[in-house]
PDB file of C-alpha atoms in Angstrom:
ATOM      1  CA  UNK X   1       0.000   0.000   0.000  1.00  0.00           C
ATOM      2  CA  UNK X   2       2.800   2.408   0.855  1.00  0.00           C
ATOM      3  CA  UNK X   3       4.510   1.787  -2.481  1.00  0.00           C
ATOM      4  CA  UNK X   4       1.288   2.278  -4.429  1.00  0.00           C
ATOM      5  CA  UNK X   5       0.499   5.439  -2.470  1.00  0.00           C
ATOM      6  CA  UNK X   6       3.908   6.929  -3.212  1.00  0.00           C
ATOM      7  CA  UNK X   7       3.567   5.887  -6.853  1.00  0.00           C
ATOM      8  CA  UNK X   8       0.207   7.685  -6.968  1.00  0.00           C
ATOM      9  CA  UNK X   9       1.800  10.880  -5.638  1.00  0.00           C
ATOM     10  CA  UNK X  10       4.593  10.646  -8.221  1.00  0.00           C
ATOM     11  CA  UNK X  11       1.937  10.320 -10.929  1.00  0.00           C
ATOM     12  CA  UNK X  12      -0.044  13.255  -9.556  1.00  0.00           C
ATOM     13  CA  UNK X  13       2.967  15.515  -9.167  1.00  0.00           C
ATOM     14  CA  UNK X  14       5.567  14.653 -11.785  1.00  0.00           C
ATOM     15  CA  UNK X  15       5.246  11.854 -14.326  1.00  0.00           C
ATOM     16  CA  UNK X  16       2.898  13.078 -17.093  1.00  0.00           C
ATOM     17  CA  UNK X  17       4.267  16.609 -17.021  1.00  0.00           C
ATOM     18  CA  UNK X  18       7.873  15.461 -17.128  1.00  0.00           C
ATOM     19  CA  UNK X  19       7.182  13.110 -20.032  1.00  0.00           C
ATOM     20  CA  UNK X  20       5.658  15.874 -22.175  1.00  0.00           C
ATOM     21  CA  UNK X  21       8.390  18.340 -21.241  1.00  0.00           C
ATOM     22  CA  UNK X  22      11.007  15.733 -22.135  1.00  0.00           C
ATOM     23  CA  UNK X  23      10.116  16.103 -25.816  1.00  0.00           C
ATOM     24  CA  UNK X  24      10.987  19.798 -25.705  1.00  0.00           C
ATOM     25  CA  UNK X  25      14.501  20.923 -26.570  1.00  0.00           C
ATOM     26  CA  UNK X  26      13.922  24.390 -25.166  1.00  0.00           C
ATOM     27  CA  UNK X  27      14.082  23.561 -21.456  1.00  0.00           C
ATOM     28  CA  UNK X  28      16.969  22.236 -19.407  1.00  0.00           C
ATOM     29  CA  UNK X  29      16.345  19.078 -17.426  1.00  0.00           C
ATOM     30  CA  UNK X  30      16.139  20.961 -14.116  1.00  0.00           C
ATOM     31  CA  UNK X  31      13.506  23.281 -15.590  1.00  0.00           C
ATOM     32  CA  UNK X  32      11.553  20.317 -16.918  1.00  0.00           C
ATOM     33  CA  UNK X  33      11.540  18.819 -13.438  1.00  0.00           C
ATOM     34  CA  UNK X  34      10.465  22.086 -11.793  1.00  0.00           C
ATOM     35  CA  UNK X  35       7.666  22.628 -14.326  1.00  0.00           C
ATOM     36  CA  UNK X  36       6.410  19.041 -14.006  1.00  0.00           C
ATOM     37  CA  UNK X  37       3.856  19.649 -11.203  1.00  0.00           C
ATOM     38  CA  UNK X  38       2.233  22.433 -13.224  1.00  0.00           C
ATOM     39  CA  UNK X  39       1.933  20.362 -16.400  1.00  0.00           C
ATOM     40  CA  UNK X  40       0.969  17.211 -14.494  1.00  0.00           C
ATOM     41  CA  UNK X  41      -2.004  18.990 -12.943  1.00  0.00           C
ATOM     42  CA  UNK X  42      -3.472  19.609 -16.390  1.00  0.00           C
ATOM     43  CA  UNK X  43      -2.404  16.337 -18.024  1.00  0.00           C
ATOM     44  CA  UNK X  44      -3.795  14.179 -15.224  1.00  0.00           C
ATOM     45  CA  UNK X  45      -7.071  16.039 -15.687  1.00  0.00           C
ATOM     46  CA  UNK X  46      -7.120  15.214 -19.407  1.00  0.00           C
ATOM     47  CA  UNK X  47      -6.078  11.589 -18.942  1.00  0.00           C
ATOM     48  CA  UNK X  48      -8.544  10.769 -16.172  1.00  0.00           C
ATOM     49  CA  UNK X  49     -11.515  12.547 -17.788  1.00  0.00           C
ATOM     50  CA  UNK X  50     -10.763  10.647 -21.005  1.00  0.00           C
ATOM     51  CA  UNK X  51     -10.596   7.280 -19.218  1.00  0.00           C
ATOM     52  CA  UNK X  52     -13.706   7.964 -17.140  1.00  0.00           C
ATOM     53  CA  UNK X  53     -15.663   8.975 -20.248  1.00  0.00           C
ATOM     54  CA  UNK X  54     -14.818   5.541 -21.685  1.00  0.00           C
ATOM     55  CA  UNK X  55     -15.558   3.838 -18.361  1.00  0.00           C
ATOM     56  CA  UNK X  56     -11.933   2.625 -18.395  1.00  0.00           C
ATOM     57  CA  UNK X  57     -10.506   4.403 -15.363  1.00  0.00           C
ATOM     58  CA  UNK X  58      -9.277   1.307 -13.567  1.00  0.00           C
ATOM     59  CA  UNK X  59      -6.190   0.004 -11.797  1.00  0.00           C
ATOM     60  CA  UNK X  60      -4.844  -1.876 -14.810  1.00  0.00           C
ATOM     61  CA  UNK X  61      -5.033   1.050 -17.220  1.00  0.00           C
ATOM     62  CA  UNK X  62      -3.547   3.431 -14.655  1.00  0.00           C
ATOM     63  CA  UNK X  63      -0.613   1.110 -13.997  1.00  0.00           C
ATOM     64  CA  UNK X  64      -0.066   0.652 -17.742  1.00  0.00           C
ATOM     65  CA  UNK X  65      -0.037   4.419 -18.149  1.00  0.00           C
ATOM     66  CA  UNK X  66       2.517   4.862 -15.373  1.00  0.00           C
ATOM     67  CA  UNK X  67       4.707   2.075 -16.771  1.00  0.00           C
ATOM     68  CA  UNK X  68       4.578   3.707 -20.212  1.00  0.00           C
ATOM     69  CA  UNK X  69       5.619   7.026 -18.673  1.00  0.00           C
ATOM     70  CA  UNK X  70       8.572   5.452 -16.879  1.00  0.00           C
ATOM     71  CA  UNK X  71       9.537   3.620 -20.080  1.00  0.00           C
ATOM     72  CA  UNK X  72       9.531   6.839 -22.109  1.00  0.00           C
ATOM     73  CA  UNK X  73      11.576   8.656 -19.481  1.00  0.00           C
ATOM     74  CA  UNK X  74      14.072   5.785 -19.443  1.00  0.00           C
ATOM     75  CA  UNK X  75      14.397   5.824 -23.229  1.00  0.00           C
ATOM     76  CA  UNK X  76      14.726   9.593 -23.485  1.00  0.00           C
ATOM     77  CA  UNK X  77      17.240   9.964 -20.656  1.00  0.00           C
ATOM     78  CA  UNK X  78      19.308   6.787 -20.812  1.00  0.00           C
ATOM     79  CA  UNK X  79      22.420   8.754 -21.819  1.00  0.00           C
ATOM     80  CA  UNK X  80      21.808  11.321 -19.091  1.00  0.00           C
ATOM     81  CA  UNK X  81      21.350   8.640 -16.424  1.00  0.00           C
ATOM     82  CA  UNK X  82      24.510   6.926 -17.631  1.00  0.00           C
ATOM     83  CA  UNK X  83      26.519  10.141 -17.322  1.00  0.00           C
ATOM     84  CA  UNK X  84      25.156  10.695 -13.811  1.00  0.00           C
ATOM     85  CA  UNK X  85      26.174   7.160 -12.886  1.00  0.00           C
ATOM     86  CA  UNK X  86      29.735   7.752 -14.041  1.00  0.00           C
ATOM     87  CA  UNK X  87      29.864  11.048 -12.170  1.00  0.00           C
ATOM     88  CA  UNK X  88      28.839   9.221  -9.012  1.00  0.00           C
ATOM     89  CA  UNK X  89      31.765   6.869  -9.565  1.00  0.00           C
ATOM     90  CA  UNK X  90      34.071   9.853  -9.999  1.00  0.00           C
ATOM     91  CA  UNK X  91      33.403  12.357  -7.232  1.00  0.00           C
ATOM     92  CA  UNK X  92      35.914  14.805  -8.679  1.00  0.00           C
ATOM     93  CA  UNK X  93      33.502  15.623 -11.511  1.00  0.00           C
ATOM     94  CA  UNK X  94      30.898  16.960  -9.129  1.00  0.00           C
ATOM     95  CA  UNK X  95      30.799  20.718  -8.881  1.00  0.00           C
ATOM     96  CA  UNK X  96      28.098  21.648  -6.408  1.00  0.00           C
ATOM     97  CA  UNK X  97      27.760  25.312  -5.540  1.00  0.00           C
ATOM     98  CA  UNK X  98      25.531  26.771  -2.883  1.00  0.00           C
ATOM     99  CA  UNK X  99      25.287  30.535  -2.988  1.00  0.00           C
ATOM    100  CA  UNK X 100      22.865  31.499  -0.228  1.00  0.00           C
ATOM    101  CA  UNK X 101      22.949  35.159   0.762  1.00  0.00           C
ATOM    102  CA  UNK X 102      21.930  36.572   4.140  1.00  0.00           C
ATOM    103  CA  UNK X 103      18.546  37.893   2.888  1.00  0.00           C
ATOM    104  CA  UNK X 104      17.697  34.374   1.713  1.00  0.00           C
ATOM    105  CA  UNK X 105      17.596  33.317   5.361  1.00  0.00           C
ATOM    106  CA  UNK X 106      14.190  35.012   5.597  1.00  0.00           C
ATOM    107  CA  UNK X 107      13.009  32.912   2.650  1.00  0.00           C
ATOM    108  CA  UNK X 108      14.441  29.762   4.211  1.00  0.00           C
ATOM    109  CA  UNK X 109      12.683  30.628   7.486  1.00  0.00           C
ATOM    110  CA  UNK X 110       9.385  30.820   5.632  1.00  0.00           C
ATOM    111  CA  UNK X 111      10.161  27.496   3.946  1.00  0.00           C
ATOM    112  CA  UNK X 112      10.766  25.836   7.314  1.00  0.00           C
ATOM    113  CA  UNK X 113       7.498  27.317   8.588  1.00  0.00           C
ATOM    114  CA  UNK X 114       5.569  26.116   5.532  1.00  0.00           C
ATOM    115  CA  UNK X 115       7.200  22.684   5.831  1.00  0.00           C
ATOM    116  CA  UNK X 116       6.249  22.443   9.513  1.00  0.00           C
ATOM    117  CA  UNK X 117       2.629  23.298   8.717  1.00  0.00           C
ATOM    118  CA  UNK X 118       2.623  20.743   5.888  1.00  0.00           C
ATOM    119  CA  UNK X 119       4.049  17.949   8.053  1.00  0.00           C
ATOM    120  CA  UNK X 120       1.626  18.879  10.816  1.00  0.00           C
ATOM    121  CA  UNK X 121      -1.353  18.044   8.575  1.00  0.00           C
ATOM    122  CA  UNK X 122      -0.098  14.586   7.565  1.00  0.00           C
ATOM    123  CA  UNK X 123      -2.236  11.838   9.029  1.00  0.00           C
ATOM    124  CA  UNK X 124      -5.352  13.931   9.607  1.00  0.00           C
ATOM    125  CA  UNK X 125      -8.589  12.202   8.629  1.00  0.00           C
ATOM    126  CA  UNK X 126     -11.286  13.864   6.562  1.00  0.00           C
ATOM    127  CA  UNK X 127     -14.122  14.927   8.865  1.00  0.00           C
ATOM    128  CA  UNK X 128     -17.397  16.836   8.698  1.00  0.00           C
ATOM    129  CA  UNK X 129     -16.721  20.530   8.186  1.00  0.00           C
ATOM    130  CA  UNK X 130     -13.340  19.826   6.591  1.00  0.00           C
ATOM    131  CA  UNK X 131     -12.950  21.904   3.380  1.00  0.00           C
ATOM    132  CA  UNK X 132     -11.743  18.814   1.538  1.00  0.00           C
ATOM    133  CA  UNK X 133     -15.019  16.929   2.169  1.00  0.00           C
ATOM    134  CA  UNK X 134     -16.638  18.254  -1.019  1.00  0.00           C
ATOM    135  CA  UNK X 135     -13.556  17.515  -3.117  1.00  0.00           C
ATOM    136  CA  UNK X 136     -13.277  14.064  -1.555  1.00  0.00           C
ATOM    137  CA  UNK X 137     -16.846  13.128  -2.468  1.00  0.00           C
ATOM    138  CA  UNK X 138     -16.120  14.040  -6.070  1.00  0.00           C
ATOM    139  CA  UNK X 139     -12.877  12.033  -5.933  1.00  0.00           C
ATOM    140  CA  UNK X 140     -14.910   9.006  -4.871  1.00  0.00           C
ATOM    141  CA  UNK X 141     -17.315   9.462  -7.771  1.00  0.00           C
ATOM    142  CA  UNK X 142     -14.437   9.700 -10.241  1.00  0.00           C
ATOM    143  CA  UNK X 143     -12.941   6.601  -8.611  1.00  0.00           C
ATOM    144  CA  UNK X 144     -16.230   4.842  -9.500  1.00  0.00           C
ATOM    145  CA  UNK X 145     -15.898   5.964 -13.147  1.00  0.00           C
ATOM    146  CA  UNK X 146     -18.470   8.725 -12.827  1.00  0.00           C
ATOM    147  CA  UNK X 147     -18.065  12.373 -13.779  1.00  0.00           C
ATOM    148  CA  UNK X 148     -19.526  14.327 -10.840  1.00  0.00           C
ATOM    149  CA  UNK X 149     -22.235  16.942 -11.241  1.00  0.00           C
ATOM    150  CA  UNK X 150     -20.268  19.813  -9.744  1.00  0.00           C
ATOM    151  CA  UNK X 151     -21.962  22.794 -11.323  1.00  0.00           C
ATOM    152  CA  UNK X 152     -19.188  25.164 -12.273  1.00  0.00           C
ATOM    153  CA  UNK X 153     -16.542  23.713  -9.924  1.00  0.00           C
ATOM    154  CA  UNK X 154     -13.439  22.447 -11.795  1.00  0.00           C
ATOM    155  CA  UNK X 155     -12.230  18.905 -11.130  1.00  0.00           C
ATOM    156  CA  UNK X 156      -8.426  19.094 -11.247  1.00  0.00           C
ATOM    157  CA  UNK X 157      -7.995  18.644  -7.493  1.00  0.00           C
ATOM    158  CA  UNK X 158     -10.591  15.839  -7.040  1.00  0.00           C
ATOM    159  CA  UNK X 159      -8.975  13.978  -9.925  1.00  0.00           C
ATOM    160  CA  UNK X 160      -5.669  13.854  -8.042  1.00  0.00           C
ATOM    161  CA  UNK X 161      -7.451  12.284  -5.089  1.00  0.00           C
ATOM    162  CA  UNK X 162      -9.153   9.793  -7.393  1.00  0.00           C
ATOM    163  CA  UNK X 163      -5.759   8.700  -8.762  1.00  0.00           C
ATOM    164  CA  UNK X 164      -4.559   7.843  -5.257  1.00  0.00           C
ATOM    165  CA  UNK X 165      -7.766   5.906  -4.546  1.00  0.00           C
ATOM    166  CA  UNK X 166      -7.609   3.999  -7.816  1.00  0.00           C
ATOM    167  CA  UNK X 167      -4.018   2.864  -7.318  1.00  0.00           C
ATOM    168  CA  UNK X 168      -4.770   1.825  -3.725  1.00  0.00           C
ATOM    169  CA  UNK X 169      -7.885   0.012  -4.870  1.00  0.00           C
ATOM    170  CA  UNK X 170     -10.157   1.670  -2.318  1.00  0.00           C
ATOM    171  CA  UNK X 171     -11.478   5.076  -1.338  1.00  0.00           C
ATOM    172  CA  UNK X 172     -11.368   4.150   2.339  1.00  0.00           C
ATOM    173  CA  UNK X 173      -7.658   5.037   2.634  1.00  0.00           C
ATOM    174  CA  UNK X 174      -7.604   8.831   2.666  1.00  0.00           C
ATOM    175  CA  UNK X 175      -3.981   9.356   3.706  1.00  0.00           C
ATOM    176  CA  UNK X 176      -2.510  10.001   0.248  1.00  0.00           C
ATOM    177  CA  UNK X 177      -5.571  11.840  -1.079  1.00  0.00           C
ATOM    178  CA  UNK X 178      -5.267  14.198   1.867  1.00  0.00           C
ATOM    179  CA  UNK X 179      -1.585  15.009   1.344  1.00  0.00           C
ATOM    180  CA  UNK X 180      -1.660  15.319  -2.451  1.00  0.00           C
ATOM    181  CA  UNK X 181      -1.936  19.111  -2.107  1.00  0.00           C
ATOM    182  CA  UNK X 182       1.104  19.507   0.163  1.00  0.00           C
ATOM    183  CA  UNK X 183       3.692  19.945  -2.567  1.00  0.00           C
ATOM    184  CA  UNK X 184       2.274  23.062  -4.197  1.00  0.00           C
ATOM    185  CA  UNK X 185       2.942  25.751  -1.546  1.00  0.00           C
ATOM    186  CA  UNK X 186       6.391  24.224  -0.956  1.00  0.00           C
ATOM    187  CA  UNK X 187       7.295  24.056  -4.644  1.00  0.00           C
ATOM    188  CA  UNK X 188       7.221  27.841  -5.016  1.00  0.00           C
ATOM    189  CA  UNK X 189      10.472  27.977  -3.031  1.00  0.00           C
ATOM    190  CA  UNK X 190      12.160  25.736  -5.617  1.00  0.00           C
ATOM    191  CA  UNK X 191      10.978  28.118  -8.324  1.00  0.00           C
ATOM    192  CA  UNK X 192      12.293  31.126  -6.396  1.00  0.00           C
ATOM    193  CA  UNK X 193      15.841  29.763  -6.114  1.00  0.00           C
ATOM    194  CA  UNK X 194      15.818  28.686  -9.754  1.00  0.00           C
ATOM    195  CA  UNK X 195      14.752  32.171 -10.855  1.00  0.00           C
ATOM    196  CA  UNK X 196      17.658  33.604  -8.891  1.00  0.00           C
ATOM    197  CA  UNK X 197      19.966  31.557 -11.100  1.00  0.00           C
ATOM    198  CA  UNK X 198      18.215  32.445 -14.342  1.00  0.00           C
ATOM    199  CA  UNK X 199      18.035  36.229 -13.967  1.00  0.00           C
ATOM    200  CA  UNK X 200      20.725  37.204 -11.505  1.00  0.00           C
ATOM    201  CA  UNK X 201      20.545  40.873 -12.514  1.00  0.00           C
ATOM    202  CA  UNK X 202      17.042  41.043 -11.024  1.00  0.00           C
ATOM    203  CA  UNK X 203      17.775  39.219  -7.777  1.00  0.00           C
ATOM    204  CA  UNK X 204      16.674  42.106  -5.580  1.00  0.00           C
ATOM    205  CA  UNK X 205      13.365  42.484  -7.399  1.00  0.00           C
ATOM    206  CA  UNK X 206      12.728  38.739  -7.259  1.00  0.00           C
ATOM    207  CA  UNK X 207      13.594  38.642  -3.579  1.00  0.00           C
ATOM    208  CA  UNK X 208      11.297  41.442  -2.434  1.00  0.00           C
ATOM    209  CA  UNK X 209       8.453  40.347  -4.722  1.00  0.00           C
ATOM    210  CA  UNK X 210       8.649  36.801  -3.422  1.00  0.00           C
ATOM    211  CA  UNK X 211       8.999  37.876   0.210  1.00  0.00           C
ATOM    212  CA  UNK X 212       5.931  40.119  -0.011  1.00  0.00           C
ATOM    213  CA  UNK X 213       4.036  37.293  -1.714  1.00  0.00           C
ATOM    214  CA  UNK X 214       4.971  34.882   1.077  1.00  0.00           C
ATOM    215  CA  UNK X 215       3.824  37.336   3.728  1.00  0.00           C
ATOM    216  CA  UNK X 216       0.506  37.798   1.944  1.00  0.00           C
ATOM    217  CA  UNK X 217      -0.170  34.108   1.371  1.00  0.00           C
ATOM    218  CA  UNK X 218       0.737  33.283   4.966  1.00  0.00           C
ATOM    219  CA  UNK X 219      -1.444  36.096   6.310  1.00  0.00           C
ATOM    220  CA  UNK X 220      -4.405  35.108   4.132  1.00  0.00           C
ATOM    221  CA  UNK X 221      -4.262  31.328   4.559  1.00  0.00           C
ATOM    222  CA  UNK X 222      -2.126  30.700   7.643  1.00  0.00           C
ATOM    223  CA  UNK X 223      -2.230  27.236   9.218  1.00  0.00           C
ATOM    224  CA  UNK X 224      -5.965  26.660   8.790  1.00  0.00           C
ATOM    225  CA  UNK X 225      -6.097  26.899   5.011  1.00  0.00           C
ATOM    226  CA  UNK X 226      -2.630  26.479   3.542  1.00  0.00           C
ATOM    227  CA  UNK X 227      -2.425  22.689   3.486  1.00  0.00           C
ATOM    228  CA  UNK X 228      -5.878  21.310   4.313  1.00  0.00           C
ATOM    229  CA  UNK X 229      -7.538  21.154   0.924  1.00  0.00           C
ATOM    230  CA  UNK X 230      -8.328  24.646  -0.302  1.00  0.00           C
ATOM    231  CA  UNK X 231      -7.340  25.090  -3.940  1.00  0.00           C
ATOM    232  CA  UNK X 232      -6.382  28.751  -3.514  1.00  0.00           C
ATOM    233  CA  UNK X 233      -2.761  27.896  -2.542  1.00  0.00           C
ATOM    234  CA  UNK X 234      -2.602  25.690  -5.651  1.00  0.00           C
ATOM    235  CA  UNK X 235      -3.743  28.647  -7.734  1.00  0.00           C
ATOM    236  CA  UNK X 236      -1.012  30.740  -6.123  1.00  0.00           C
ATOM    237  CA  UNK X 237       1.526  28.058  -7.095  1.00  0.00           C
ATOM    238  CA  UNK X 238       0.203  28.072 -10.666  1.00  0.00           C
ATOM    239  CA  UNK X 239       0.570  31.851 -10.879  1.00  0.00           C
ATOM    240  CA  UNK X 240       4.228  31.743  -9.836  1.00  0.00           C
ATOM    241  CA  UNK X 241       4.859  28.784 -12.148  1.00  0.00           C
ATOM    242  CA  UNK X 242       3.430  30.683 -15.111  1.00  0.00           C
ATOM    243  CA  UNK X 243       5.729  33.602 -14.357  1.00  0.00           C
ATOM    244  CA  UNK X 244       8.635  31.171 -14.233  1.00  0.00           C
ATOM    245  CA  UNK X 245       7.568  29.646 -17.551  1.00  0.00           C
ATOM    246  CA  UNK X 246       7.415  33.103 -19.116  1.00  0.00           C
ATOM    247  CA  UNK X 247      11.006  33.796 -18.054  1.00  0.00           C
ATOM    248  CA  UNK X 248      12.075  30.549 -19.706  1.00  0.00           C
ATOM    249  CA  UNK X 249      10.347  31.126 -23.047  1.00  0.00           C
ATOM    250  CA  UNK X 250      10.776  34.876 -23.471  1.00  0.00           C
ATOM    251  CA  UNK X 251      12.669  35.774 -26.632  1.00  0.00           C
ATOM    252  CA  UNK X 252      12.688  32.090 -27.640  1.00  0.00           C
ATOM    253  CA  UNK X 253      11.309  30.590 -30.820  1.00  0.00           C
ATOM    254  CA  UNK X 254       8.739  28.006 -29.814  1.00  0.00           C
ATOM    255  CA  UNK X 255       8.416  24.638 -31.500  1.00  0.00           C
ATOM    256  CA  UNK X 256       5.087  22.821 -31.705  1.00  0.00           C
ATOM    257  CA  UNK X 257       5.740  20.890 -28.477  1.00  0.00           C
ATOM    258  CA  UNK X 258       6.801  24.104 -26.739  1.00  0.00           C
ATOM    259  CA  UNK X 259       3.552  25.712 -27.836  1.00  0.00           C
ATOM    260  CA  UNK X 260       1.616  22.756 -26.422  1.00  0.00           C
ATOM    261  CA  UNK X 261       3.461  23.134 -23.121  1.00  0.00           C
ATOM    262  CA  UNK X 262       2.427  26.786 -22.935  1.00  0.00           C
ATOM    263  CA  UNK X 263      -1.186  25.951 -23.792  1.00  0.00           C
ATOM    264  CA  UNK X 264      -1.330  23.203 -21.150  1.00  0.00           C
ATOM    265  CA  UNK X 265       0.256  25.488 -18.567  1.00  0.00           C
ATOM    266  CA  UNK X 266      -2.043  28.453 -19.080  1.00  0.00           C
ATOM    267  CA  UNK X 267      -5.055  26.125 -19.049  1.00  0.00           C
ATOM    268  CA  UNK X 268      -4.209  24.813 -15.569  1.00  0.00           C
ATOM    269  CA  UNK X 269      -5.862  27.683 -13.596  1.00  0.00           C
ATOM    270  CA  UNK X 270      -9.226  27.204 -15.329  1.00  0.00           C
ATOM    271  CA  UNK X 271      -9.455  23.517 -14.330  1.00  0.00           C
ATOM    272  CA  UNK X 272      -8.376  24.242 -10.756  1.00  0.00           C
ATOM    273  CA  UNK X 273     -10.769  26.967  -9.565  1.00  0.00           C
ATOM    274  CA  UNK X 274     -13.573  29.003 -11.106  1.00  0.00           C
ATOM    275  CA  UNK X 275     -11.721  32.291 -10.676  1.00  0.00           C
ATOM    276  CA  UNK X 276      -8.692  30.675 -12.299  1.00  0.00           C
ATOM    277  CA  UNK X 277     -10.281  31.263 -15.682  1.00  0.00           C
ATOM    278  CA  UNK X 278      -9.479  34.961 -15.206  1.00  0.00           C
ATOM    279  CA  UNK X 279      -5.798  34.030 -14.925  1.00  0.00           C
ATOM    280  CA  UNK X 280      -6.060  31.810 -17.996  1.00  0.00           C
TER     281      UNK X 280
END
């Protein structure tokens, strides 16, 4: 169960997005990895809705999909993995640099705080009055190969929960469905440090913009809403990810696959929350 739960989280967070990004020659491998949660949010939505519409959202098809994704990654990166292996054998080829300035300590403090709040929610059960109750009921319906009647509520988040249930073979185990949202507020810190590398001349602007954003998101959501199932923090993550994507593609000539990546990325807000369509 633990293995299948972790595999479900990897599918929700990384696999489909990384596979699509792997066909692009525009992005470096670290950028493909960082953008994976954004793309995976949209691609999981497409894949699951397609399978449910055919009444084929089942354990076997989901495992086949995941195996195909791992196979494609293995084929596309076999040379890269081989070079990493040889570097591990030869420690002298490693050149790791950590350039953390004093102001970044404030950012790291926020990261530790966010991480503490995230870890503090692990293991909580879904109960009456919990904001995730509504999403969880829709996850159960999707698990049963039904498209819920949600009015105008998007289904991206319930679909992630349904993936965890389907791989576990039951909707009675809520542990992984509950923690599927934990990565998104934490991932913005990865994006921040990557942006510092990409546009060093604007480090001060990036720093103060990000710091103010952290203060606002912590003030608005705090411990009661940041990691317990509201999609607003996910929308905040998407917004920062789209800014990061813009930095990567500005002044670049886009290929067809790059264009698809942009389309998938800017579509993510609309399938996450109703107000996200304004961002799209």
